[in-house]
Short mmCIF file of C-alpha atoms in Angstrom, two decimals:
data_model
loop_
_atom_site.label_atom_id
_atom_site.label_comp_id
_atom_site.label_asym_id
_atom_site.label_seq_id
_atom_site.Cartn_x
_atom_site.Cartn_y
_atom_site.Cartn_z
CA UNK A 384 13.92 -227.26 -72.32
CA UNK A 385 14.59 -230.76 -71.11
CA UNK A 386 12.49 -231.49 -68.05
CA UNK A 387 12.10 -235.28 -68.03
CA UNK A 388 13.41 -237.38 -65.16
CA UNK A 389 14.42 -240.94 -65.99
CA UNK A 390 13.77 -243.46 -63.34
CA UNK A 391 17.02 -245.45 -62.63
CA UNK A 392 15.66 -247.55 -59.75
CA UNK A 393 12.43 -247.82 -57.85
CA UNK A 394 11.65 -249.55 -54.55
CA UNK A 395 8.37 -250.16 -52.91
CA UNK A 396 8.70 -248.96 -49.32
CA UNK A 397 5.22 -249.31 -48.15
CA UNK A 398 2.06 -251.23 -49.44
CA UNK A 399 -1.31 -250.41 -47.87
CA UNK A 400 -4.90 -251.12 -48.78
CA UNK A 401 -5.42 -247.87 -50.70
CA UNK A 402 -1.96 -246.79 -51.92
CA UNK A 403 1.66 -247.90 -52.16
CA UNK A 404 4.71 -245.73 -51.58
CA UNK A 405 7.65 -245.91 -53.94
CA UNK A 406 11.10 -244.46 -53.47
CA UNK A 407 12.67 -243.76 -56.87
CA UNK A 408 16.15 -242.78 -57.87
CA UNK A 409 16.01 -240.59 -60.93
CA UNK A 410 18.36 -239.04 -63.48
CA UNK A 411 17.68 -235.32 -63.26
CA UNK A 412 17.68 -233.12 -66.36
CA UNK A 413 21.19 -231.83 -65.40
CA UNK A 414 22.65 -235.37 -65.39
CA UNK A 415 22.77 -235.74 -61.67
CA UNK A 416 20.82 -238.18 -59.52
CA UNK A 417 17.85 -237.33 -57.34
CA UNK A 418 15.44 -239.01 -55.04
CA UNK A 419 11.67 -238.92 -55.29
CA UNK A 420 8.96 -240.30 -53.02
CA UNK A 421 5.78 -241.18 -54.86
CA UNK A 422 2.36 -242.26 -53.60
CA UNK A 423 1.01 -244.76 -56.13
CA UNK A 424 -2.79 -244.53 -56.07
CA UNK A 425 -5.23 -246.60 -58.22
CA UNK A 426 -7.11 -243.50 -59.38
CA UNK A 427 -10.60 -242.43 -58.40
CA UNK A 428 -13.92 -241.14 -59.68
CA UNK A 429 -16.31 -238.51 -58.41
CA UNK A 430 -19.82 -237.75 -59.52
CA UNK A 431 -21.88 -234.58 -59.57
CA UNK A 432 -25.34 -236.16 -59.35
CA UNK A 433 -28.58 -234.33 -59.98
CA UNK A 434 -31.64 -235.25 -57.95
CA UNK A 435 -33.54 -232.81 -60.20
CA UNK A 436 -32.49 -229.95 -62.31
CA UNK A 437 -31.74 -227.75 -59.35
CA UNK A 438 -30.61 -230.17 -56.69
CA UNK A 439 -27.40 -232.20 -56.27
CA UNK A 440 -26.38 -234.95 -53.90
CA UNK A 441 -23.61 -234.22 -51.39
CA UNK A 442 -22.16 -236.67 -48.80
CA UNK A 443 -20.78 -235.70 -45.49
CA UNK A 444 -18.02 -237.83 -44.10
CA UNK A 445 -15.41 -237.82 -41.43
CA UNK A 446 -11.96 -237.61 -43.00
CA UNK A 447 -9.27 -238.81 -40.65
CA UNK A 448 -6.61 -237.29 -42.90
CA UNK A 449 -8.24 -233.81 -42.59
CA UNK A 450 -9.32 -234.41 -38.97
CA UNK A 451 -12.84 -233.14 -39.61
CA UNK A 452 -16.07 -233.85 -41.43
CA UNK A 453 -16.29 -232.59 -45.05
CA UNK A 454 -18.97 -232.06 -47.64
CA UNK A 455 -17.97 -233.77 -50.87
CA UNK A 456 -19.63 -235.08 -54.04
CA UNK A 457 -19.98 -238.92 -54.04
CA UNK A 458 -16.62 -240.54 -54.96
CA UNK A 459 -14.54 -243.68 -54.69
CA UNK A 460 -11.45 -245.52 -55.75
CA UNK A 461 -11.09 -247.59 -58.90
CA UNK A 462 -10.80 -251.33 -58.45
CA UNK A 463 -7.95 -253.09 -60.29
CA UNK A 464 -8.74 -252.84 -64.08
CA UNK A 465 -12.10 -251.18 -63.51
CA UNK A 466 -13.51 -248.89 -66.22
CA UNK A 467 -13.97 -245.32 -64.63
CA UNK A 468 -17.59 -245.04 -65.81
CA UNK A 469 -18.53 -248.43 -64.31
CA UNK A 470 -16.79 -247.33 -61.14
CA UNK A 471 -18.78 -243.98 -61.11
CA UNK A 472 -22.03 -245.89 -61.43
CA UNK A 473 -21.04 -248.40 -58.73
CA UNK A 474 -19.89 -245.80 -56.25
CA UNK A 475 -22.93 -243.64 -56.74
CA UNK A 476 -25.15 -246.64 -55.85
CA UNK A 477 -22.98 -247.63 -52.92
CA UNK A 478 -22.80 -244.13 -51.43
CA UNK A 479 -26.20 -242.70 -52.15
CA UNK A 480 -28.52 -245.56 -53.02
CA UNK A 481 -29.25 -244.10 -56.37
CA UNK A 482 -28.28 -245.51 -59.88
CA UNK A 483 -27.79 -243.02 -62.73
CA UNK A 484 -29.74 -243.32 -65.99
CA UNK A 485 -27.22 -241.05 -67.72
CA UNK A 486 -23.57 -240.68 -66.90
CA UNK A 487 -21.29 -238.21 -68.71
CA UNK A 488 -17.57 -237.76 -68.20
CA UNK A 489 -16.72 -233.98 -67.60
CA UNK A 490 -12.95 -234.00 -67.16
CA UNK A 491 -10.11 -235.77 -65.36
CA UNK A 492 -7.19 -234.33 -63.38
CA UNK A 493 -4.38 -235.04 -61.00
CA UNK A 494 -5.26 -234.19 -57.42
CA UNK A 495 -1.69 -233.53 -56.18
CA UNK A 496 0.87 -234.48 -58.81
CA UNK A 497 3.86 -233.22 -56.78
CA UNK A 498 3.79 -236.54 -54.84
CA UNK A 499 0.71 -238.55 -55.71
CA UNK A 500 -0.24 -240.44 -58.99
CA UNK A 501 -3.91 -240.17 -58.19
CA UNK A 502 -5.92 -239.23 -61.24
CA UNK A 503 -9.54 -238.37 -60.70
CA UNK A 504 -12.30 -238.94 -63.29
CA UNK A 505 -15.17 -236.60 -62.84
CA UNK A 506 -18.69 -237.58 -64.05
CA UNK A 507 -22.11 -235.93 -64.23
CA UNK A 508 -25.13 -238.16 -63.43
CA UNK A 509 -28.76 -237.64 -63.97
CA UNK A 510 -31.99 -239.65 -64.15
CA UNK A 511 -31.43 -241.15 -60.69
CA UNK A 512 -33.39 -244.26 -59.71
CA UNK A 513 -33.54 -245.90 -56.34
CA UNK A 514 -31.16 -248.95 -56.34
CA UNK A 515 -29.66 -251.39 -53.85
CA UNK A 516 -25.91 -251.06 -53.34
CA UNK A 517 -23.77 -252.89 -50.73
CA UNK A 518 -22.05 -250.18 -48.61
CA UNK A 519 -18.43 -250.50 -47.62
CA UNK A 520 -18.36 -251.90 -44.11
CA UNK A 521 -16.04 -249.14 -42.88
CA UNK A 522 -17.68 -246.21 -44.64
CA UNK A 523 -20.02 -243.97 -42.74
CA UNK A 524 -21.62 -241.09 -44.43
CA UNK A 525 -24.62 -238.74 -44.52
CA UNK A 526 -26.27 -238.17 -47.95
CA UNK A 527 -28.10 -234.95 -48.52
CA UNK A 528 -30.08 -233.37 -51.36
CA UNK A 529 -28.61 -229.82 -51.54
CA UNK A 530 -30.23 -226.99 -53.73
CA UNK A 531 -27.73 -225.87 -56.33
CA UNK A 532 -27.78 -222.30 -54.90
CA UNK A 533 -26.92 -223.69 -51.50
CA UNK A 534 -24.02 -225.63 -52.88
CA UNK A 535 -22.68 -222.50 -54.60
CA UNK A 536 -23.01 -220.58 -51.27
CA UNK A 537 -21.05 -223.32 -49.49
CA UNK A 538 -18.40 -223.02 -52.15
CA UNK A 539 -18.21 -219.30 -51.58
CA UNK A 540 -18.22 -219.30 -47.75
CA UNK A 541 -15.70 -222.13 -47.32
CA UNK A 542 -18.11 -224.74 -46.09
CA UNK A 543 -16.93 -226.84 -49.04
CA UNK A 544 -13.20 -227.42 -48.85
CA UNK A 545 -12.55 -230.42 -50.94
CA UNK A 546 -10.70 -229.91 -54.27
CA UNK A 547 -12.65 -232.35 -56.49
CA UNK A 548 -15.96 -230.92 -55.17
CA UNK A 549 -14.75 -227.43 -55.81
CA UNK A 550 -13.78 -228.32 -59.41
CA UNK A 551 -17.11 -230.07 -60.03
CA UNK A 552 -19.16 -227.06 -58.79
CA UNK A 553 -17.00 -224.45 -60.52
CA UNK A 554 -17.07 -226.18 -63.89
CA UNK A 555 -20.87 -226.81 -63.66
CA UNK A 556 -21.44 -223.14 -62.59
CA UNK A 557 -19.45 -222.05 -65.60
CA UNK A 558 -21.52 -224.24 -67.92
CA UNK A 559 -24.83 -223.24 -66.39
CA UNK A 560 -24.09 -219.56 -66.80
CA UNK A 561 -22.76 -219.96 -70.41
CA UNK B 1274 -25.64 -238.51 -37.57
CA UNK B 1275 -22.50 -239.53 -35.78
CA UNK B 1276 -19.68 -239.69 -38.32
CA UNK B 1277 -16.60 -239.10 -36.25
CA UNK B 1278 -13.77 -241.73 -36.10
CA UNK B 1279 -11.82 -241.79 -32.89
CA UNK B 1280 -8.08 -242.67 -33.29
CA UNK B 1281 -7.22 -245.53 -30.91
CA UNK B 1282 -3.61 -246.08 -32.02
CA UNK B 1283 -1.34 -244.62 -34.72
CA UNK B 1284 1.94 -245.88 -36.04
CA UNK B 1285 4.28 -244.16 -38.40
CA UNK B 1286 5.06 -246.79 -41.14
CA UNK B 1287 7.08 -244.53 -43.50
CA UNK B 1288 8.97 -241.23 -43.14
CA UNK B 1289 10.14 -239.54 -46.34
CA UNK B 1290 11.43 -236.08 -47.16
CA UNK B 1291 8.03 -234.78 -48.25
CA UNK B 1292 5.47 -236.82 -46.37
CA UNK B 1293 5.06 -239.51 -43.70
CA UNK B 1294 2.62 -242.42 -43.78
CA UNK B 1295 0.67 -243.33 -40.64
CA UNK B 1296 -1.39 -246.43 -40.07
CA UNK B 1297 -4.20 -245.71 -37.68
CA UNK B 1298 -6.57 -247.92 -35.78
CA UNK B 1299 -9.85 -246.10 -35.37
CA UNK B 1300 -13.10 -246.62 -33.46
CA UNK B 1301 -15.80 -246.42 -36.22
CA UNK B 1302 -19.22 -244.63 -35.61
CA UNK B 1303 -20.78 -248.18 -35.27
CA UNK B 1304 -18.42 -249.03 -32.32
CA UNK B 1305 -16.29 -251.42 -34.38
CA UNK B 1306 -12.62 -250.94 -35.20
CA UNK B 1307 -11.23 -249.99 -38.56
CA UNK B 1308 -7.84 -249.36 -40.19
CA UNK B 1309 -6.89 -246.21 -42.04
CA UNK B 1310 -3.76 -245.30 -43.96
CA UNK B 1311 -3.00 -241.56 -43.94
CA UNK B 1312 -0.38 -239.59 -45.83
CA UNK B 1313 0.74 -236.82 -43.48
CA UNK B 1314 1.78 -233.87 -45.60
CA UNK B 1315 3.05 -230.44 -44.26
CA UNK B 1316 0.65 -228.46 -46.52
CA UNK B 1317 1.48 -226.33 -49.50
CA UNK B 1318 0.82 -223.06 -51.19
CA UNK B 1319 0.09 -222.17 -54.87
CA UNK B 1320 0.14 -218.74 -56.42
CA UNK B 1321 -1.74 -217.22 -59.35
CA UNK B 1322 0.71 -214.45 -60.30
CA UNK B 1323 -0.17 -211.61 -62.70
CA UNK B 1324 2.71 -210.33 -64.91
CA UNK B 1325 0.28 -207.77 -66.07
CA UNK B 1326 -3.51 -207.48 -65.95
CA UNK B 1327 -3.95 -210.09 -68.67
CA UNK B 1328 -1.02 -212.44 -68.25
CA UNK B 1329 -0.28 -215.04 -65.65
CA UNK B 1330 2.87 -217.09 -64.87
CA UNK B 1331 2.68 -220.86 -65.41
CA UNK B 1332 5.40 -223.33 -64.74
CA UNK B 1333 6.06 -226.58 -66.73
CA UNK B 1334 7.48 -229.39 -64.79
CA UNK B 1335 8.06 -233.10 -65.16
CA UNK B 1336 6.05 -234.88 -62.45
CA UNK B 1337 7.26 -238.33 -61.75
CA UNK B 1338 4.01 -239.34 -60.04
CA UNK B 1339 2.02 -238.42 -63.13
CA UNK B 1340 4.65 -239.72 -65.53
CA UNK B 1341 4.49 -236.57 -67.68
CA UNK B 1342 5.12 -232.82 -67.85
CA UNK B 1343 2.31 -230.63 -66.54
CA UNK B 1344 1.50 -226.95 -66.69
CA UNK B 1345 0.83 -225.64 -63.13
CA UNK B 1346 0.71 -222.40 -61.22
CA UNK B 1347 3.78 -221.87 -59.07
CA UNK B 1348 3.57 -223.81 -55.89
CA UNK B 1349 5.64 -225.39 -53.09
CA UNK B 1350 5.52 -227.08 -49.65
CA UNK B 1351 5.39 -225.27 -46.33
CA UNK B 1352 8.61 -225.58 -44.24
CA UNK B 1353 7.99 -226.48 -40.53
CA UNK B 1354 6.12 -223.65 -38.82
CA UNK B 1355 6.23 -221.43 -41.89
CA UNK B 1356 3.43 -218.88 -42.38
CA UNK B 1357 1.56 -219.66 -45.62
CA UNK B 1358 1.84 -216.11 -47.04
CA UNK B 1359 5.61 -216.09 -46.38
CA UNK B 1360 5.91 -219.42 -48.07
CA UNK B 1361 3.95 -218.17 -51.15
CA UNK B 1362 6.29 -215.18 -51.46
CA UNK B 1363 9.34 -217.46 -51.07
CA UNK B 1364 8.17 -220.08 -53.57
CA UNK B 1365 7.16 -217.49 -56.16
CA UNK B 1366 10.76 -216.01 -56.09
CA UNK B 1367 12.33 -219.52 -56.11
CA UNK B 1368 10.27 -220.78 -59.00
CA UNK B 1369 9.88 -217.75 -61.18
CA UNK B 1370 12.45 -215.12 -60.12
CA UNK B 1371 9.77 -212.60 -59.30
CA UNK B 1372 8.82 -211.20 -55.87
CA UNK B 1373 5.13 -210.02 -55.34
CA UNK B 1374 4.34 -206.49 -54.14
CA UNK B 1375 0.80 -207.61 -53.23
CA UNK B 1376 -0.17 -211.09 -52.10
CA UNK B 1377 -3.78 -211.97 -51.22
CA UNK B 1378 -5.16 -215.24 -49.91
CA UNK B 1379 -7.97 -216.55 -52.09
CA UNK B 1380 -8.94 -219.79 -50.43
CA UNK B 1381 -7.69 -223.05 -49.07
CA UNK B 1382 -8.70 -226.64 -49.63
CA UNK B 1383 -7.84 -230.33 -49.12
CA UNK B 1384 -6.32 -231.75 -52.30
CA UNK B 1385 -7.35 -235.40 -51.65
CA UNK B 1386 -8.81 -235.78 -48.08
CA UNK B 1387 -9.67 -239.48 -48.63
CA UNK B 1388 -6.04 -240.38 -47.88
CA UNK B 1389 -3.90 -237.24 -47.54
CA UNK B 1390 -3.77 -234.40 -45.04
CA UNK B 1391 -2.36 -231.97 -47.53
CA UNK B 1392 -4.05 -228.56 -47.34
CA UNK B 1393 -3.35 -226.09 -50.00
CA UNK B 1394 -3.45 -222.28 -49.48
CA UNK B 1395 -4.09 -220.40 -52.73
CA UNK B 1396 -2.83 -216.90 -53.19
CA UNK B 1397 -3.04 -214.20 -55.87
CA UNK B 1398 0.08 -212.11 -56.51
CA UNK B 1399 0.60 -208.93 -58.40
CA UNK B 1400 3.10 -206.12 -58.76
CA UNK B 1401 5.86 -208.63 -59.65
CA UNK B 1402 9.52 -207.39 -59.36
CA UNK B 1403 12.61 -209.23 -60.46
CA UNK B 1404 14.23 -210.80 -57.40
CA UNK B 1405 16.88 -213.24 -56.65
CA UNK B 1406 15.88 -216.63 -55.21
CA UNK B 1407 17.90 -219.76 -54.68
CA UNK B 1408 16.37 -222.61 -56.71
CA UNK B 1409 15.89 -226.06 -55.16
CA UNK B 1410 18.82 -228.12 -56.45
CA UNK B 1411 16.56 -230.91 -57.69
CA UNK B 1412 13.81 -228.83 -59.26
CA UNK B 1413 13.78 -228.20 -62.95
CA UNK B 1414 11.02 -226.07 -64.46
CA UNK B 1415 10.18 -223.82 -67.39
CA UNK B 1416 8.47 -220.52 -66.49
CA UNK B 1417 6.21 -218.96 -69.04
CA UNK B 1418 4.05 -215.83 -69.29
CA UNK B 1419 0.75 -216.99 -70.54
CA UNK B 1420 -2.04 -214.75 -71.76
CA UNK B 1421 -5.12 -215.18 -69.61
CA UNK B 1422 -7.26 -216.22 -72.64
CA UNK B 1423 -4.64 -218.97 -73.46
CA UNK B 1424 -4.81 -220.26 -69.94
CA UNK B 1425 -8.51 -220.52 -70.15
CA UNK B 1426 -8.23 -222.35 -73.35
CA UNK B 1427 -5.78 -224.80 -71.88
CA UNK B 1428 -8.13 -225.36 -69.06
CA UNK B 1429 -10.94 -226.19 -71.49
CA UNK B 1430 -8.91 -228.42 -73.87
CA UNK B 1431 -7.38 -230.46 -71.06
CA UNK B 1432 -3.88 -229.15 -71.51
CA UNK B 1433 -4.09 -228.03 -67.82
CA UNK B 1434 -4.78 -231.16 -65.67
CA UNK B 1435 -3.66 -230.19 -62.24
CA UNK B 1436 -6.35 -229.70 -59.58
CA UNK B 1437 -4.95 -226.62 -57.85
CA UNK B 1438 -4.30 -224.86 -61.13
CA UNK B 1439 -7.81 -225.65 -62.30
CA UNK B 1440 -9.35 -224.29 -59.04
CA UNK B 1441 -7.19 -221.04 -59.32
CA UNK B 1442 -8.21 -220.42 -62.87
CA UNK B 1443 -11.94 -221.23 -62.36
CA UNK B 1444 -12.20 -219.05 -59.27
CA UNK B 1445 -10.35 -216.18 -61.03
CA UNK B 1446 -12.57 -216.60 -64.17
CA UNK B 1447 -15.69 -216.42 -61.97
CA UNK B 1448 -14.46 -213.24 -60.30
CA UNK B 1449 -13.37 -211.55 -63.55
CA UNK B 1450 -16.82 -212.21 -65.12
CA UNK B 1451 -18.78 -211.10 -62.05
#
């Protein structure tokens, strides 16, 4: 079955600091024309970081888009041309003050492919050492060491409501019980 | 620790069919001012639908934002004021041609709270009956009955790369093995 949409024209209708918005005119599979709005995002990384074999780092942050504070694993956007692993190491230091000795890519996925190009690279970090990282001037967050069992409980009782964090915990839980 | 950001001013800088973009000026926790770009999204539903006790429905769709075809569970946006459960039943019929006898909410989460307000309500559907649903004129998708074991394999080998679908499969796998 032919599903592909061919872009006939594309226009940037908004350019912000974090994402751009494109309005595209596409040729639909049935030959007609259609319009699509796309958020163009640079991509991001997120890190499940082990303080010890049974403790992970979570960060609590006010998210204006959600209108509330959320518990999330450390994460951040890719700089232009930045390697995702380098970005993961940088963001972990910036957000938590720890540099990872070992960093392993777990998976990558689209966070909301219906309208956004954001792809998220998920890493696991261990062997954390205290390090100095310049924080973003407009980023305010609380870092907490959370026992693995507590994190799983927060996943179950809805305290954790962020997709990337849910995927990181669920994949890790699966691996730990295998 | 004070994390909340207070919105001082907010301006709509783009309004599309699916989302709006707002530029907000906020009072940061340290008293300074900061700027935030937010994608305002109406919210969405996604449905893990059982054709029988070991077979789920997946849809394959070209996603312009991702630039490729993806396997996903059936999903769709909330209409203004629409109840998520009603939306889930409607979208399942529209996308697959099946109406659910039973529909249960599993969880809800933010798909990318760093910049988007989208909240996704995840449902499980069973007792599927053939039904007629008007398809969206600009939506082209392939519906396939996929054995549960195959879906888990696709999750593992990276064939499935959509966050909501990953969460649905991982939560269901956890429940089925409990």
